[in-house]
PDB file of C-alpha atoms in Angstrom:
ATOM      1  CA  UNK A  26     137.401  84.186  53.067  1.00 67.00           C
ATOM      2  CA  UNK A  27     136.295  87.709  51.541  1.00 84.00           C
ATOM      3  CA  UNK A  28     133.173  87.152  49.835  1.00 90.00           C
ATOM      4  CA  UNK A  29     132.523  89.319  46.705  1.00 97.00           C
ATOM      5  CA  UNK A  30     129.256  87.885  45.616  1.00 98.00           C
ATOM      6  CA  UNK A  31     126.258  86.742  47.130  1.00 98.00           C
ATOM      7  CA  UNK A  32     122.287  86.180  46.186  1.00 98.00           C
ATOM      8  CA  UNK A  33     119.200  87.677  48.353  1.00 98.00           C
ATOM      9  CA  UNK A  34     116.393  85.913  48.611  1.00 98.00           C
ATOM     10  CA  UNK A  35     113.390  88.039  49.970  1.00 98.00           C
ATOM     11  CA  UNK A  36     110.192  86.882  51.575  1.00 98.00           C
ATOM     12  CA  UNK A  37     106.375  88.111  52.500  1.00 98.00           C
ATOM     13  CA  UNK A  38     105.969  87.836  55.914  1.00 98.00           C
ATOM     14  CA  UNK A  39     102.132  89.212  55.464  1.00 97.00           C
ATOM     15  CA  UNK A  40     101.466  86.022  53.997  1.00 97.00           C
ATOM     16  CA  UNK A  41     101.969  84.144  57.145  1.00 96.00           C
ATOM     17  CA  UNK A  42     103.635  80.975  55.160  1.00 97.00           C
ATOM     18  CA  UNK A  43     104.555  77.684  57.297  1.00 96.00           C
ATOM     19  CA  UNK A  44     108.053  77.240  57.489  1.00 97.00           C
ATOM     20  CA  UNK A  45     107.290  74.292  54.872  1.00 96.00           C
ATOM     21  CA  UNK A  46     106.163  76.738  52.565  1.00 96.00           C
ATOM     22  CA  UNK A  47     108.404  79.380  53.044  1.00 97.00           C
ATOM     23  CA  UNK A  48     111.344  77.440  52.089  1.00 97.00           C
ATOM     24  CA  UNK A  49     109.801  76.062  49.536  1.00 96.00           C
ATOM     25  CA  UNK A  50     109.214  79.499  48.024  1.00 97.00           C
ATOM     26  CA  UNK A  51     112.460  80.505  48.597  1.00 98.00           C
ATOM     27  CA  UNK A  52     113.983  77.763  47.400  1.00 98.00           C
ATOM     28  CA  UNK A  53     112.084  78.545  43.904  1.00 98.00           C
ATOM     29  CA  UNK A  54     113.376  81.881  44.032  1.00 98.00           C
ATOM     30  CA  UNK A  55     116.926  80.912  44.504  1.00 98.00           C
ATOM     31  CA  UNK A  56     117.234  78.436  41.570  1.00 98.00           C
ATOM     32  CA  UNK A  57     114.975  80.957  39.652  1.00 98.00           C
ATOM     33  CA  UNK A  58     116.982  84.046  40.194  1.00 98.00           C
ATOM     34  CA  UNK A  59     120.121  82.369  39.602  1.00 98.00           C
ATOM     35  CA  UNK A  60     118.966  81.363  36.011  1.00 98.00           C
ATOM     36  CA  UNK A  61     118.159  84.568  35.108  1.00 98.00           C
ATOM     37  CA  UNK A  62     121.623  85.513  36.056  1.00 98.00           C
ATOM     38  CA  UNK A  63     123.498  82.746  34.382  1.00 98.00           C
ATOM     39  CA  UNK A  64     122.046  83.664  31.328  1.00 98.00           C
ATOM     40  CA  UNK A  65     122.803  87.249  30.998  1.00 98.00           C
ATOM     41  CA  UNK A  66     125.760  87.710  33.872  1.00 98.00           C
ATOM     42  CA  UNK A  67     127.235  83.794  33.567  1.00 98.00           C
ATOM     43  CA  UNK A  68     130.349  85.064  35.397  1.00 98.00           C
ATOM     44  CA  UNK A  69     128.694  86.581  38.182  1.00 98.00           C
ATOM     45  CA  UNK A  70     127.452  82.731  38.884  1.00 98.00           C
ATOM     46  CA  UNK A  71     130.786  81.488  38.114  1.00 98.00           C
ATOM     47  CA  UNK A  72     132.515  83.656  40.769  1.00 97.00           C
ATOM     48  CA  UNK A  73     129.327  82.752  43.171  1.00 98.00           C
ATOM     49  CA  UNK A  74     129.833  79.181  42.989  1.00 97.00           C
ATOM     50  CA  UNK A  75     133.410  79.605  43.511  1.00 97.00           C
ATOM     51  CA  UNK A  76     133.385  81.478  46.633  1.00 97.00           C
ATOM     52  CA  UNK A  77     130.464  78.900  47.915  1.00 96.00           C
ATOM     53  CA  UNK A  78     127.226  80.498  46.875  1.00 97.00           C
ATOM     54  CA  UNK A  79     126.885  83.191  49.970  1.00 98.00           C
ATOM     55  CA  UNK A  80     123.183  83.808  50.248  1.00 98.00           C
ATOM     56  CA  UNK A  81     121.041  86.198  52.323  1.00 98.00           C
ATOM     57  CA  UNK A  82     117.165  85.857  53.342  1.00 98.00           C
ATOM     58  CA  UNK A  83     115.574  89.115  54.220  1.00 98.00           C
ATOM     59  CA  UNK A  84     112.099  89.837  55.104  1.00 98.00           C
ATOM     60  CA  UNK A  85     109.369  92.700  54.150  1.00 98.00           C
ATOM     61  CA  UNK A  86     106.138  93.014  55.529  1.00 98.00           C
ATOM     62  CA  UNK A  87     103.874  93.434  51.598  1.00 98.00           C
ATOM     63  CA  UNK A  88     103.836  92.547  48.377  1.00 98.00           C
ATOM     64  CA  UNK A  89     104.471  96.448  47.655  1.00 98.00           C
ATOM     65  CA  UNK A  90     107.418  96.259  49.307  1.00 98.00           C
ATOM     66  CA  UNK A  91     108.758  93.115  47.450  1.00 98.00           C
ATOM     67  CA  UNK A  92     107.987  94.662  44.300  1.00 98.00           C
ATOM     68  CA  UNK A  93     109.929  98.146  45.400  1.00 98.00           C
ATOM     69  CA  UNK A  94     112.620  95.374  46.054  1.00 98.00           C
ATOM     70  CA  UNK A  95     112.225  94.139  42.302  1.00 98.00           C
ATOM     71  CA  UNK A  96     112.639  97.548  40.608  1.00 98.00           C
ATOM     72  CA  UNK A  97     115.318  98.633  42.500  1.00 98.00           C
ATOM     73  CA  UNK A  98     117.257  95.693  41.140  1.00 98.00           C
ATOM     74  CA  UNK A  99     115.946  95.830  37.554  1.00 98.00           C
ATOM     75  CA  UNK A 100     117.613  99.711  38.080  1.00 98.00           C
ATOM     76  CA  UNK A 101     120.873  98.187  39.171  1.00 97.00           C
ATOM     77  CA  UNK A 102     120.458  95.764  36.290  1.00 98.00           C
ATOM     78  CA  UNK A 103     120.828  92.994  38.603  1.00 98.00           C
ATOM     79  CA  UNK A 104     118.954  89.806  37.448  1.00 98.00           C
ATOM     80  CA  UNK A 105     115.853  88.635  39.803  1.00 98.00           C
ATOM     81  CA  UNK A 106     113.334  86.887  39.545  1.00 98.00           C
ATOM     82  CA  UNK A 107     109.974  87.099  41.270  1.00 98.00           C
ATOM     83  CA  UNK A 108     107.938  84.305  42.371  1.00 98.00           C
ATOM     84  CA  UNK A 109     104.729  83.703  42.246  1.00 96.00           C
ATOM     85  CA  UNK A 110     102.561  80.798  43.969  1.00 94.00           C
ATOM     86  CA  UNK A 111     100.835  77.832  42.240  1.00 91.00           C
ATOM     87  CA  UNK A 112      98.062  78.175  44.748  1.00 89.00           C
ATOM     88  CA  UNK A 113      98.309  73.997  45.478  1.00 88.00           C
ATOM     89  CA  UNK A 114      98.630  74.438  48.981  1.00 90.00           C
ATOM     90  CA  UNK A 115      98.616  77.568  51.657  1.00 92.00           C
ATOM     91  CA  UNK A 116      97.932  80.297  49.258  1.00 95.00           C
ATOM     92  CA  UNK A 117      95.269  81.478  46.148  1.00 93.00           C
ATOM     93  CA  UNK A 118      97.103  80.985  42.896  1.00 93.00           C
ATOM     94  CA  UNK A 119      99.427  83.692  41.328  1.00 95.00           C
ATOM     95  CA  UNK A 120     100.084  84.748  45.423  1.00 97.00           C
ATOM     96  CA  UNK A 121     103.459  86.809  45.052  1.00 97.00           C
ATOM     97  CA  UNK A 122     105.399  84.993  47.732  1.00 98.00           C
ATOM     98  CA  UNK A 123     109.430  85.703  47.446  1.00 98.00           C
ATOM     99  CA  UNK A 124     111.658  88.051  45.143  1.00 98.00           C
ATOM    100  CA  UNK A 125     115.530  86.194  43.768  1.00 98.00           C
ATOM    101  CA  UNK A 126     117.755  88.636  43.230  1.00 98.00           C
ATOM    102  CA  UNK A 127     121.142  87.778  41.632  1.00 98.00           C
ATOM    103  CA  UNK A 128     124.075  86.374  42.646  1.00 98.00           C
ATOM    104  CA  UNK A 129     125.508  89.652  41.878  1.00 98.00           C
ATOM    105  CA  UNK A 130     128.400  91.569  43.792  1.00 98.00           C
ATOM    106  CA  UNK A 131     127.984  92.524  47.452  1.00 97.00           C
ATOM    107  CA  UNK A 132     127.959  96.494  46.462  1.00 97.00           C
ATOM    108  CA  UNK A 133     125.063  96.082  43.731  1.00 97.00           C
ATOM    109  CA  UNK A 134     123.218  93.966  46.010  1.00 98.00           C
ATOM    110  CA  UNK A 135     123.363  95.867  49.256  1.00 97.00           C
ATOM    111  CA  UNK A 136     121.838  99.359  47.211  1.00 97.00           C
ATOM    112  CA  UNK A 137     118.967  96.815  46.518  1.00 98.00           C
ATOM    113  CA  UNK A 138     118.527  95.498  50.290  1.00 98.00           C
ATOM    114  CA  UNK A 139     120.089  97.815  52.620  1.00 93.00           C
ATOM    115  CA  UNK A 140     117.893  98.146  55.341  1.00 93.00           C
ATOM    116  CA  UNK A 141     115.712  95.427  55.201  1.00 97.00           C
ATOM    117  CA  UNK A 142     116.247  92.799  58.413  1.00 98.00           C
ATOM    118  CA  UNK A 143     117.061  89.205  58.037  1.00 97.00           C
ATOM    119  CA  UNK A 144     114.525  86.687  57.940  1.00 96.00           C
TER     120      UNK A 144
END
């Protein structure tokens, strides 16, 4: 099957998260991201449910980096949503941990994370 859409989900690796943690965070940041999206792009979800909700995790090494991440898809008007820690746990509260970004088509996606590595 040709997928069309897909969602990234991008984490911190600075942070030095457990694996717990880390899909925790990115867990938030897929359900988060893909709220944002079914509210302004509600087809884009539909079409990313139907093909089976393709997902990519990709890594950066800062928070600067995650937040480069973040404007480049507010440029491609892609919806996204950045996550930010309760501070329960591993890290100090309002830690920026992960970055959501869609589901949104493959193209609009890949000028957001082309050239960042899989996590």
């Amino acid at each position: 099957m040709d997928f069309e859409f897909k969602q990234a989900i991008i984490v911190r690796q600075d942070l030095r998260m457990s694996k717990g943690k880390t899909s925790a965070q990115a867990a938030h940041a897929s359900v988060s991201a893909m709220m944002e999206t079914r509210k302004k792009k509600p087809d884009w979800v539909s079409s990313w449910f139907f093909e089976g909700q393709k997902k990519i995790v990709l890594k950066v090494s800062s928070e600067e980096e995650l937040l480069d991440a973040k404007k480049k898809a507010e440029l491609e008007r892609i919806p996204n949503a950045l996550i930010s820690d309760a501070g329960l746990t591993e890290l100090e509260p309002g830690t920026t941990t992960c970055l959501g970004i869609g589901p949104a088509p493959n193209t609009l996606i890949d000028r957001v994370t082309g050239g960042m590595k899989l996590l």
